PDB file of N, CA, C and O in Angstrom:
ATOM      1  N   UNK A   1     -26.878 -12.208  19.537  1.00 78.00           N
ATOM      2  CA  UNK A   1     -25.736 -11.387  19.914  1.00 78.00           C
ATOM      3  C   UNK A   1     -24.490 -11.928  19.214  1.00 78.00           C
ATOM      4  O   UNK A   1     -24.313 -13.145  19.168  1.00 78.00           O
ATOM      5  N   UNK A   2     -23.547 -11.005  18.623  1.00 80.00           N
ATOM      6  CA  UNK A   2     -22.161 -11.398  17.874  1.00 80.00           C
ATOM      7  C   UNK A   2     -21.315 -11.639  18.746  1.00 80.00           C
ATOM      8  O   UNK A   2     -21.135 -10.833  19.659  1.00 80.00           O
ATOM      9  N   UNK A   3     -20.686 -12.673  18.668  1.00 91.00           N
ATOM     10  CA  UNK A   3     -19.268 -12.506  19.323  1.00 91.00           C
ATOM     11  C   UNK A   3     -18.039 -11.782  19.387  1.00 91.00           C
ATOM     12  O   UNK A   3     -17.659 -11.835  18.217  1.00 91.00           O
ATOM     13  N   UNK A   4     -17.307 -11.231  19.934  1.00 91.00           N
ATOM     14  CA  UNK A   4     -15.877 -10.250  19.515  1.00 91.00           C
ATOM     15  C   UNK A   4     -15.512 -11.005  18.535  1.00 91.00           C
ATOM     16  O   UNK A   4     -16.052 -10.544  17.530  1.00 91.00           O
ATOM     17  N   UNK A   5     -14.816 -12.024  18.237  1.00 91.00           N
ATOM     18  CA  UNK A   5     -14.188 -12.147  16.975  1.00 91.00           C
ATOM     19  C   UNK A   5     -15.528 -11.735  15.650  1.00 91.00           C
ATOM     20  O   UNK A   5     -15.057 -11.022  14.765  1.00 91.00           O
ATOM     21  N   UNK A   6     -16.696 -12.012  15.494  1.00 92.00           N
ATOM     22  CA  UNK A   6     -17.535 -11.889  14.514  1.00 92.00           C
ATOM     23  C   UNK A   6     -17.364 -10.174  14.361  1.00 92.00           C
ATOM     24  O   UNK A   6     -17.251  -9.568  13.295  1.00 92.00           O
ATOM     25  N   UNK A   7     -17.377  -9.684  15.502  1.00 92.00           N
ATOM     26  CA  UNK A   7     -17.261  -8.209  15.636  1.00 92.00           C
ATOM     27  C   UNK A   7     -16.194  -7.651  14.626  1.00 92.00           C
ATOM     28  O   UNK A   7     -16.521  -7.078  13.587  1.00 92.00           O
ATOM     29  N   UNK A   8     -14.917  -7.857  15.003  1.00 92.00           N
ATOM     30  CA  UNK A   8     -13.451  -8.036  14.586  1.00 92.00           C
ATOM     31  C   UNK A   8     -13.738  -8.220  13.553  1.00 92.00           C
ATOM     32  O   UNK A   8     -14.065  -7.163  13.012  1.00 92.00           O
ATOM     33  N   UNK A   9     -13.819  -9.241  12.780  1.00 92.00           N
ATOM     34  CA  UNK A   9     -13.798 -10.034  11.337  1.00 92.00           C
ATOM     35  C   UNK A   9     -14.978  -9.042  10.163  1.00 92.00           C
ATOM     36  O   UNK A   9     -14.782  -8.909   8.955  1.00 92.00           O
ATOM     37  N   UNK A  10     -16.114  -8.486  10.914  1.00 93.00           N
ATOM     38  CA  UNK A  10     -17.309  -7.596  10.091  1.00 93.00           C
ATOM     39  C   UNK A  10     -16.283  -5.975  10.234  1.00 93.00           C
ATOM     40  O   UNK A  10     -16.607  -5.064   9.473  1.00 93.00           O
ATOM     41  N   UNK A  11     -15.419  -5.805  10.954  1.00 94.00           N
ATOM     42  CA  UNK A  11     -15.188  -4.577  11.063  1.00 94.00           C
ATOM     43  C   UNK A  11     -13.659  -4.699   9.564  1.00 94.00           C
ATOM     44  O   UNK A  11     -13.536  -4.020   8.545  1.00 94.00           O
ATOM     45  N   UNK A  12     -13.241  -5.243   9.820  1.00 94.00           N
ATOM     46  CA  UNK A  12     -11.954  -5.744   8.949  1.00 94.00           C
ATOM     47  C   UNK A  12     -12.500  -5.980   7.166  1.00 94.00           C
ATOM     48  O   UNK A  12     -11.933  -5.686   6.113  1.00 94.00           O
ATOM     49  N   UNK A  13     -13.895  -6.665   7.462  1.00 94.00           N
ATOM     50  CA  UNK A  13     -14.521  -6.660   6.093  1.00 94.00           C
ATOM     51  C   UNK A  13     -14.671  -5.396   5.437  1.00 94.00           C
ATOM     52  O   UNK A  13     -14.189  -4.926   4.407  1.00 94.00           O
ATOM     53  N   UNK A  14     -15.549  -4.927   6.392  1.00 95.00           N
ATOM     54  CA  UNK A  14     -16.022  -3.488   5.939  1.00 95.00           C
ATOM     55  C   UNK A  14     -15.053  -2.855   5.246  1.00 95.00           C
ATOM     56  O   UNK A  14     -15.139  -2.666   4.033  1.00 95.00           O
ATOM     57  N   UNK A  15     -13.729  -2.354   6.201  1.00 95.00           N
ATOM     58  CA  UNK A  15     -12.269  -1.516   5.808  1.00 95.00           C
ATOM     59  C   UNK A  15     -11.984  -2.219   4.390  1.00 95.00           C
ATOM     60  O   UNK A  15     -11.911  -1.483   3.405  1.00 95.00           O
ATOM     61  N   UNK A  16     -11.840  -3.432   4.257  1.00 95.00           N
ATOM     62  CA  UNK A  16     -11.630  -4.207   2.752  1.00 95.00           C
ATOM     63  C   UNK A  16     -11.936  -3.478   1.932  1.00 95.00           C
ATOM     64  O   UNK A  16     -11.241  -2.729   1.244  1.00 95.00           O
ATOM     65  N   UNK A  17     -13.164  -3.675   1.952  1.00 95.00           N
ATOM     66  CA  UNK A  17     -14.506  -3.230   1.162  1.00 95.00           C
ATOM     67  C   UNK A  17     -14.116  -1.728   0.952  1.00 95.00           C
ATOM     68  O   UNK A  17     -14.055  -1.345  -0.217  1.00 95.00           O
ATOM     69  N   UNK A  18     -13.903  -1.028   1.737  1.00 95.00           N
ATOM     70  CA  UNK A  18     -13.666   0.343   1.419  1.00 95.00           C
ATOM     71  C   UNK A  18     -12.677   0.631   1.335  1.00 95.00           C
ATOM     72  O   UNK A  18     -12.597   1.850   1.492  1.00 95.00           O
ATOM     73  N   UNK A  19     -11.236  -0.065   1.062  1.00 95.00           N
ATOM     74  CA  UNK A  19     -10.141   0.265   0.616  1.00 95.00           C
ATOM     75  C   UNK A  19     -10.711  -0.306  -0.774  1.00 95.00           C
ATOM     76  O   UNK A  19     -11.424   0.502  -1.370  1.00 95.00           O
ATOM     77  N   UNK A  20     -10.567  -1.298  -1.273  1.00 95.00           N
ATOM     78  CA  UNK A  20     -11.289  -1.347  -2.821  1.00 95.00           C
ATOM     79  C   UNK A  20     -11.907  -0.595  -3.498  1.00 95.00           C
ATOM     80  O   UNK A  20     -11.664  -0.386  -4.686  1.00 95.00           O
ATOM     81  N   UNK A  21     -12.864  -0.038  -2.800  1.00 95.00           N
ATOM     82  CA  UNK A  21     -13.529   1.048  -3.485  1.00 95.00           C
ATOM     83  C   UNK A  21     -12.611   2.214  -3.975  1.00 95.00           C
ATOM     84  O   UNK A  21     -12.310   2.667  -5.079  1.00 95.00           O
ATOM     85  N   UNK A  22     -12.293   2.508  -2.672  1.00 94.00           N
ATOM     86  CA  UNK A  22     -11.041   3.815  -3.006  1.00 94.00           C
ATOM     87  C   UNK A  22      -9.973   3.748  -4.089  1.00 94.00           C
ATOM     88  O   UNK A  22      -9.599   4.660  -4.827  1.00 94.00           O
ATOM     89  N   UNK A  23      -9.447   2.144  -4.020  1.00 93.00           N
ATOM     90  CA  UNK A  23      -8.720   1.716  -5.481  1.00 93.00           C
ATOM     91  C   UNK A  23      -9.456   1.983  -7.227  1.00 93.00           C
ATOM     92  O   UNK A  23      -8.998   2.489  -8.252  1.00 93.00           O
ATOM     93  N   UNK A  24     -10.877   1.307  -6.850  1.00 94.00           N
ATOM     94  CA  UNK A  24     -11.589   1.204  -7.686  1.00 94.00           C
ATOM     95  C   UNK A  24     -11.718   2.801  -8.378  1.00 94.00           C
ATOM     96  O   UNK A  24     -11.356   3.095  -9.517  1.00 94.00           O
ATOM     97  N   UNK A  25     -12.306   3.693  -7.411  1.00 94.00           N
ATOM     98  CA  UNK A  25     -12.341   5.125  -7.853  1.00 94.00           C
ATOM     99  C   UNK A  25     -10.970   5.898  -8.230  1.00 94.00           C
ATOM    100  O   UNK A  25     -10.935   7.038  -8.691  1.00 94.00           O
ATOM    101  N   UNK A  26     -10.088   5.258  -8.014  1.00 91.00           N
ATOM    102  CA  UNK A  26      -8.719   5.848  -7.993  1.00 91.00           C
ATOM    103  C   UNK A  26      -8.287   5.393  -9.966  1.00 91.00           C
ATOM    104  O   UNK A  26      -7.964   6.141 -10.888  1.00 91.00           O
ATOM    105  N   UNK A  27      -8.419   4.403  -9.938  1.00 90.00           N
ATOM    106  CA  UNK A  27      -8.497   3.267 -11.406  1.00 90.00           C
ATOM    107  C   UNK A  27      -9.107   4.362 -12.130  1.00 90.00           C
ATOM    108  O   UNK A  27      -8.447   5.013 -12.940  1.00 90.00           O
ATOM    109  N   UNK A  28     -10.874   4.717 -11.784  1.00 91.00           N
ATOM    110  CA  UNK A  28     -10.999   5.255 -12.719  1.00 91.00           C
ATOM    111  C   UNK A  28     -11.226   6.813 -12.899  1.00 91.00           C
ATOM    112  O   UNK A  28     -12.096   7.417 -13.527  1.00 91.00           O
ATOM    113  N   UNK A  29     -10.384   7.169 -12.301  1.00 88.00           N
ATOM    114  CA  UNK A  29     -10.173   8.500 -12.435  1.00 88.00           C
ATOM    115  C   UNK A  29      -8.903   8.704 -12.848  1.00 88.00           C
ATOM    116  O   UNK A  29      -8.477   9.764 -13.307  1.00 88.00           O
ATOM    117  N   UNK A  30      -8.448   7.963 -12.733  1.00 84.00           N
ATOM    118  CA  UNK A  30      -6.757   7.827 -13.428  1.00 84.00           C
ATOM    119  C   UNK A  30      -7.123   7.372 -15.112  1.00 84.00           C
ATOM    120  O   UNK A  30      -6.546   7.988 -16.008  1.00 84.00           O
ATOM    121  N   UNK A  31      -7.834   6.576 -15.359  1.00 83.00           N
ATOM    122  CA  UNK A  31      -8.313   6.160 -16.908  1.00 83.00           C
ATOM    123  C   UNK A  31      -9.101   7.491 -17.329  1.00 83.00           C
ATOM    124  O   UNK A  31      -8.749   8.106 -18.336  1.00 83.00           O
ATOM    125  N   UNK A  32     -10.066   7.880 -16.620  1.00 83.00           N
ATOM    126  CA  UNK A  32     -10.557   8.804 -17.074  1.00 83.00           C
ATOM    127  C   UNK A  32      -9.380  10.262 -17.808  1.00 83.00           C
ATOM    128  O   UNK A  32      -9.289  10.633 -18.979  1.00 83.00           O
ATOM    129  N   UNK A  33      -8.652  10.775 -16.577  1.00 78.00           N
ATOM    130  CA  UNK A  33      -7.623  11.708 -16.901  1.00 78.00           C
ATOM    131  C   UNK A  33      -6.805  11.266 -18.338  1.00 78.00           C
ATOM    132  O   UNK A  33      -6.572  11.972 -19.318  1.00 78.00           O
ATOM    133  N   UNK A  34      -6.526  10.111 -18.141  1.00 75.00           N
ATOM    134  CA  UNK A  34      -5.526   9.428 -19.263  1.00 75.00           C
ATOM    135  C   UNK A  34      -6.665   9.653 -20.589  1.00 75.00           C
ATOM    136  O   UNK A  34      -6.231   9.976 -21.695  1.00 75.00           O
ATOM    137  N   UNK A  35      -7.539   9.533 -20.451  1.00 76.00           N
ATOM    138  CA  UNK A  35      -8.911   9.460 -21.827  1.00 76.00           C
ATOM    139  C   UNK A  35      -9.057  11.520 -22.232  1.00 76.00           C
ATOM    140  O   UNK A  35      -9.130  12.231 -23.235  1.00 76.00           O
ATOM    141  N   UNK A  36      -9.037  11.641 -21.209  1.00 74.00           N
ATOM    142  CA  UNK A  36      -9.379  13.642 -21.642  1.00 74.00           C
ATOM    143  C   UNK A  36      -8.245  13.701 -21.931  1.00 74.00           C
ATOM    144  O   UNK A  36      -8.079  14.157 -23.062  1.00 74.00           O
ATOM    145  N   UNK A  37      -7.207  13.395 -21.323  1.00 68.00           N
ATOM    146  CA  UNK A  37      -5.563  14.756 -21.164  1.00 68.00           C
ATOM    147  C   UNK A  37      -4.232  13.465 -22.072  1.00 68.00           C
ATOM    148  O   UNK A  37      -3.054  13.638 -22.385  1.00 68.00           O
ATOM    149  N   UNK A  38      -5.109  12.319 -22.221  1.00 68.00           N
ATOM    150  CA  UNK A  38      -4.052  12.117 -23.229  1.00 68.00           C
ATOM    151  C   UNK A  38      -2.765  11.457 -22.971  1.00 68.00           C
ATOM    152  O   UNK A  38      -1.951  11.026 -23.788  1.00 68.00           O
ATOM    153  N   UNK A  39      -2.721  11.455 -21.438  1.00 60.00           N
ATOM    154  CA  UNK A  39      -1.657  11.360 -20.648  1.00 60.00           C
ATOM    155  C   UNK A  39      -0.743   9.951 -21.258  1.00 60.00           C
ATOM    156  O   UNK A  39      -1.396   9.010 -21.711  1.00 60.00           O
ATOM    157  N   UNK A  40       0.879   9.870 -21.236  1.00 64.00           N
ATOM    158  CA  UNK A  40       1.537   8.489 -21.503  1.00 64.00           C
ATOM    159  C   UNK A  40       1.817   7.985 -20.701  1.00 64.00           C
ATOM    160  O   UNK A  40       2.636   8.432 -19.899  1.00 64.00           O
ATOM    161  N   UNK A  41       1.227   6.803 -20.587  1.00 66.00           N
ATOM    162  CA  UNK A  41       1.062   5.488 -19.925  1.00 66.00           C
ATOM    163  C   UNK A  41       2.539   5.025 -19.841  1.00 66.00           C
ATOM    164  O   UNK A  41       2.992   5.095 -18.698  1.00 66.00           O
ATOM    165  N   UNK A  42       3.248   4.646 -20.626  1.00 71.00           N
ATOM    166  CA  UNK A  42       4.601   4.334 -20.897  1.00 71.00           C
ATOM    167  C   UNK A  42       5.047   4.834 -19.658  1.00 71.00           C
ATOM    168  O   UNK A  42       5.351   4.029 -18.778  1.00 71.00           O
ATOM    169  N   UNK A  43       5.159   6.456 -19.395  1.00 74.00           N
ATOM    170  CA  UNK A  43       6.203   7.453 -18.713  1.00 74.00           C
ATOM    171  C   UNK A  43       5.596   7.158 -17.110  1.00 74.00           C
ATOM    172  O   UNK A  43       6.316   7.192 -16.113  1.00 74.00           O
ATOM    173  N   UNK A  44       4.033   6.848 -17.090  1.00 73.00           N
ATOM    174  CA  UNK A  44       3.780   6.807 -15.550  1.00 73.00           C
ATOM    175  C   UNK A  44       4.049   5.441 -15.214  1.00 73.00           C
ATOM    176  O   UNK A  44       3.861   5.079 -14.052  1.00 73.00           O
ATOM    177  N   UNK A  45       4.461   4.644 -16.068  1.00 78.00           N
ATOM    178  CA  UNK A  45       4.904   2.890 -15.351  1.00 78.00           C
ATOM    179  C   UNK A  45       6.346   3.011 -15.217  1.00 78.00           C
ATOM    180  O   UNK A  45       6.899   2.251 -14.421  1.00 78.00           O
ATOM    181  N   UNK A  46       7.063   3.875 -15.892  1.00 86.00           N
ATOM    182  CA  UNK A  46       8.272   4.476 -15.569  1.00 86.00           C
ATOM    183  C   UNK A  46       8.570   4.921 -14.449  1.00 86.00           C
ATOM    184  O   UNK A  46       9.409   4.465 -13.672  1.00 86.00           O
ATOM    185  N   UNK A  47       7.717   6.071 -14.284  1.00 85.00           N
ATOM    186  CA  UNK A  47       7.837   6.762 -12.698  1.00 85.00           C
ATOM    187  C   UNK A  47       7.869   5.884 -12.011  1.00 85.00           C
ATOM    188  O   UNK A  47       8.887   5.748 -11.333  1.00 85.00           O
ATOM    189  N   UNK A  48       6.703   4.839 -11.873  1.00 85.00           N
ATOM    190  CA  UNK A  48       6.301   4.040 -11.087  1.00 85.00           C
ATOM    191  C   UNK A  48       7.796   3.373 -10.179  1.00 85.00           C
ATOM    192  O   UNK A  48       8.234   3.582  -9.047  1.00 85.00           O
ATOM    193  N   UNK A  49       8.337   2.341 -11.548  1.00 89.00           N
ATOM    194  CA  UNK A  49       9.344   1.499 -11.563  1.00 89.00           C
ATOM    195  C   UNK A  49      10.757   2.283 -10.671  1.00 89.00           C
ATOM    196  O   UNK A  49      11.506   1.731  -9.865  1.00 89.00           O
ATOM    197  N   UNK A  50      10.790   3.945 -11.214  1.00 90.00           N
ATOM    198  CA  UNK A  50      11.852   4.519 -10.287  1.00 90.00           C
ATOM    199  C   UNK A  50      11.085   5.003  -8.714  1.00 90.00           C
ATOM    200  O   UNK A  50      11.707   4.766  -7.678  1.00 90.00           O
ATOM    201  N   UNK A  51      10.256   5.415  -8.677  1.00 88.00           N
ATOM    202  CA  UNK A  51       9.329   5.365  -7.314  1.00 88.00           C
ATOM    203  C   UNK A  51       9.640   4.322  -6.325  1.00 88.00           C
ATOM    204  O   UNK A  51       9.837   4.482  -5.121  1.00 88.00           O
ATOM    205  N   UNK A  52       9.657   3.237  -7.002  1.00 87.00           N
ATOM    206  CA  UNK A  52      10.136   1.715  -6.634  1.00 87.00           C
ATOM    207  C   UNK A  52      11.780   1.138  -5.741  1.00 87.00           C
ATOM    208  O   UNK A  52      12.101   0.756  -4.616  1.00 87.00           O
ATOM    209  N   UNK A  53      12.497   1.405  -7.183  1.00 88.00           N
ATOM    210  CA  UNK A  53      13.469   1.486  -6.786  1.00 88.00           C
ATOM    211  C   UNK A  53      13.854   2.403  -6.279  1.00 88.00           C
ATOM    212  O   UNK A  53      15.069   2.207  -6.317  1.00 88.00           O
ATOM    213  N   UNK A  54      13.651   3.669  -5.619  1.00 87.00           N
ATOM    214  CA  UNK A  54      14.335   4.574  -5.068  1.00 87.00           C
ATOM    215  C   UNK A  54      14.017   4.269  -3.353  1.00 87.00           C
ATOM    216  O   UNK A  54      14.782   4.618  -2.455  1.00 87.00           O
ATOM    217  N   UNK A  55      12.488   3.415  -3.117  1.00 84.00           N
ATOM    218  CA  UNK A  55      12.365   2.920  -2.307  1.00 84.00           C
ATOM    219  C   UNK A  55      13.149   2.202  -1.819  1.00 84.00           C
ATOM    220  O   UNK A  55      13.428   2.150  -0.621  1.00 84.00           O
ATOM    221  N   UNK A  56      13.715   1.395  -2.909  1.00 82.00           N
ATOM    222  CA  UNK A  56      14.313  -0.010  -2.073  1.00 82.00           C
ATOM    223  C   UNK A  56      15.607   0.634  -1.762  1.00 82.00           C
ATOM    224  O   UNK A  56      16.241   0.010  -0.912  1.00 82.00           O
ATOM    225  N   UNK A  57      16.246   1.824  -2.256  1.00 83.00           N
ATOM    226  CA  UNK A  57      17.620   2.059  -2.458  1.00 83.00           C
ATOM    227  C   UNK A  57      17.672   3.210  -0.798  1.00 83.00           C
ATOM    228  O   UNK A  57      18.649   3.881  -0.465  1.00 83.00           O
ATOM    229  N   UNK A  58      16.890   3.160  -0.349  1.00 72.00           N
ATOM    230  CA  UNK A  58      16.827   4.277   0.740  1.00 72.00           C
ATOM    231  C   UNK A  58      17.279   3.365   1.841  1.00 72.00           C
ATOM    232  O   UNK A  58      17.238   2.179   1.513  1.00 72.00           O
ATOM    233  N   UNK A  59      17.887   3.706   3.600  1.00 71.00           N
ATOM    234  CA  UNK A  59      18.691   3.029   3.795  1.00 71.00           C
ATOM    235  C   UNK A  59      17.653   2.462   4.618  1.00 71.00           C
ATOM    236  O   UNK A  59      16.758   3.252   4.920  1.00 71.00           O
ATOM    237  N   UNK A  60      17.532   1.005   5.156  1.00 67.00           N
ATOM    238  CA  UNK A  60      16.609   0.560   5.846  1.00 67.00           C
ATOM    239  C   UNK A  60      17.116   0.320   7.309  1.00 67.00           C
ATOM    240  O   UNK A  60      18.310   0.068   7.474  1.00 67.00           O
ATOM    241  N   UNK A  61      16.212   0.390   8.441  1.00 68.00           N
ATOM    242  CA  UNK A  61      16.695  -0.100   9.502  1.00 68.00           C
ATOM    243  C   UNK A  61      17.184  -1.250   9.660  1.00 68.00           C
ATOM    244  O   UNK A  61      16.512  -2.133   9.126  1.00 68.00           O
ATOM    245  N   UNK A  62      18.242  -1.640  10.271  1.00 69.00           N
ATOM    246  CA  UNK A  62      18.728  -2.824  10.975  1.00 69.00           C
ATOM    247  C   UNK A  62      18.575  -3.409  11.871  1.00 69.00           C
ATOM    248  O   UNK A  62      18.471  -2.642  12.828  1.00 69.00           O
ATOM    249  N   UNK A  63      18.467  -4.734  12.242  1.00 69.00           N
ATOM    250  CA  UNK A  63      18.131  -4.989  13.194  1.00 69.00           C
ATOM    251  C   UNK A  63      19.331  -5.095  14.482  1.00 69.00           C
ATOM    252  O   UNK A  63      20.289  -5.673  13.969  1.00 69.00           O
ATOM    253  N   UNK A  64      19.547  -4.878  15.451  1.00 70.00           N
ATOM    254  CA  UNK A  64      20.986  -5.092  16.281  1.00 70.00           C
ATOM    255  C   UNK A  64      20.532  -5.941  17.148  1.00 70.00           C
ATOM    256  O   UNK A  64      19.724  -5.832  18.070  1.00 70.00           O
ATOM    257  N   UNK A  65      21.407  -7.164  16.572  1.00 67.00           N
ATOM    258  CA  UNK A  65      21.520  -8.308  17.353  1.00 67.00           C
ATOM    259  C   UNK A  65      22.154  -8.198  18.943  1.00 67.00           C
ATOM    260  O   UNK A  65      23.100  -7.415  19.024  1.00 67.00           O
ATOM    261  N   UNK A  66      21.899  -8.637  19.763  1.00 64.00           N
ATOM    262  CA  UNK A  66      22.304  -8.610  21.484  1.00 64.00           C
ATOM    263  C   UNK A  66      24.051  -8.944  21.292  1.00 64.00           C
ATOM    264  O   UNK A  66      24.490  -9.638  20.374  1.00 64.00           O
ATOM    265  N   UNK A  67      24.660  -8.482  22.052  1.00 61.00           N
ATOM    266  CA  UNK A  67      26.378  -8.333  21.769  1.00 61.00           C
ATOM    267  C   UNK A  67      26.652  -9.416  22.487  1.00 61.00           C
ATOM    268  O   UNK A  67      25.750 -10.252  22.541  1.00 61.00           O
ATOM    269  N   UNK A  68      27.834  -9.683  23.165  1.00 60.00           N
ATOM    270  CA  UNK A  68      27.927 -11.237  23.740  1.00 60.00           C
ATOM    271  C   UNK A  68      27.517 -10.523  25.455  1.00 60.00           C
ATOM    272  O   UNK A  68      27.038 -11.343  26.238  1.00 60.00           O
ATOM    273  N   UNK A  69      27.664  -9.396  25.862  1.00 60.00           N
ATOM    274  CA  UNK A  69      27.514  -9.334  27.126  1.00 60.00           C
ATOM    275  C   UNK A  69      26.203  -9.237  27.768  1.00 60.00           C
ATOM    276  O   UNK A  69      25.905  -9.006  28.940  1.00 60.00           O
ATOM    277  N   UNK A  70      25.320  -9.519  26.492  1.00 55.00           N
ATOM    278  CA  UNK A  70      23.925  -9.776  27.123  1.00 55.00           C
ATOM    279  C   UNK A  70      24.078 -11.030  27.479  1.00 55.00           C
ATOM    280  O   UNK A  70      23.953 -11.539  28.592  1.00 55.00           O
ATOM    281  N   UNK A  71      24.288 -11.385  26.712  1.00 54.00           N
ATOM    282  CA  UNK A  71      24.863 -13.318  26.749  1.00 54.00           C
ATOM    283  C   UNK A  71      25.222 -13.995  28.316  1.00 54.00           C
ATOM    284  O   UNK A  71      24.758 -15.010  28.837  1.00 54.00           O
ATOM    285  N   UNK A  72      26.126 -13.117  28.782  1.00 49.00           N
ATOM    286  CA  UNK A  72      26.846 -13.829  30.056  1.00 49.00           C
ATOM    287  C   UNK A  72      25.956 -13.375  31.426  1.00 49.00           C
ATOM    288  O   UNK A  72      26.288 -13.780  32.540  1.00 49.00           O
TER     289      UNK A  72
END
């Protein structure tokens, strides 16, 4: 019989395992497209990079620190 954590730890593997894959198939279907259609590599590490920064530039939550009258 497994223990809950062995449980936990085989279930967490698995998800690994199948987020990789999904990367893996993602890789090459993206190489593939780029191999038929020709696509520039240059312009999608571009996107990428503004994808990126437009992330970071969006406004993020703050955290609000306790005022002094929690304090007293």
């Amino acid at each position: 019989m497994i223990t809950e954590h062995q449980e936990i730890a085989r279930h967490q593997v698995a998800e690994q395992l199948r987020q990789a894959e999904l990367r893996a198939l993602r890789k090459q279907n993206r190489a593939d497209h780029e191999r038929q259609y020709g696509v520039n590599a240059p312009r999608r590490e571009l996107a990428g990079a503004l994808r990126r920064l437009a992330d970071r530039l969006e406004p993020q939550p703050r955290h609000r620190r306790p005022g002094l009258s929690v304090v007293r």
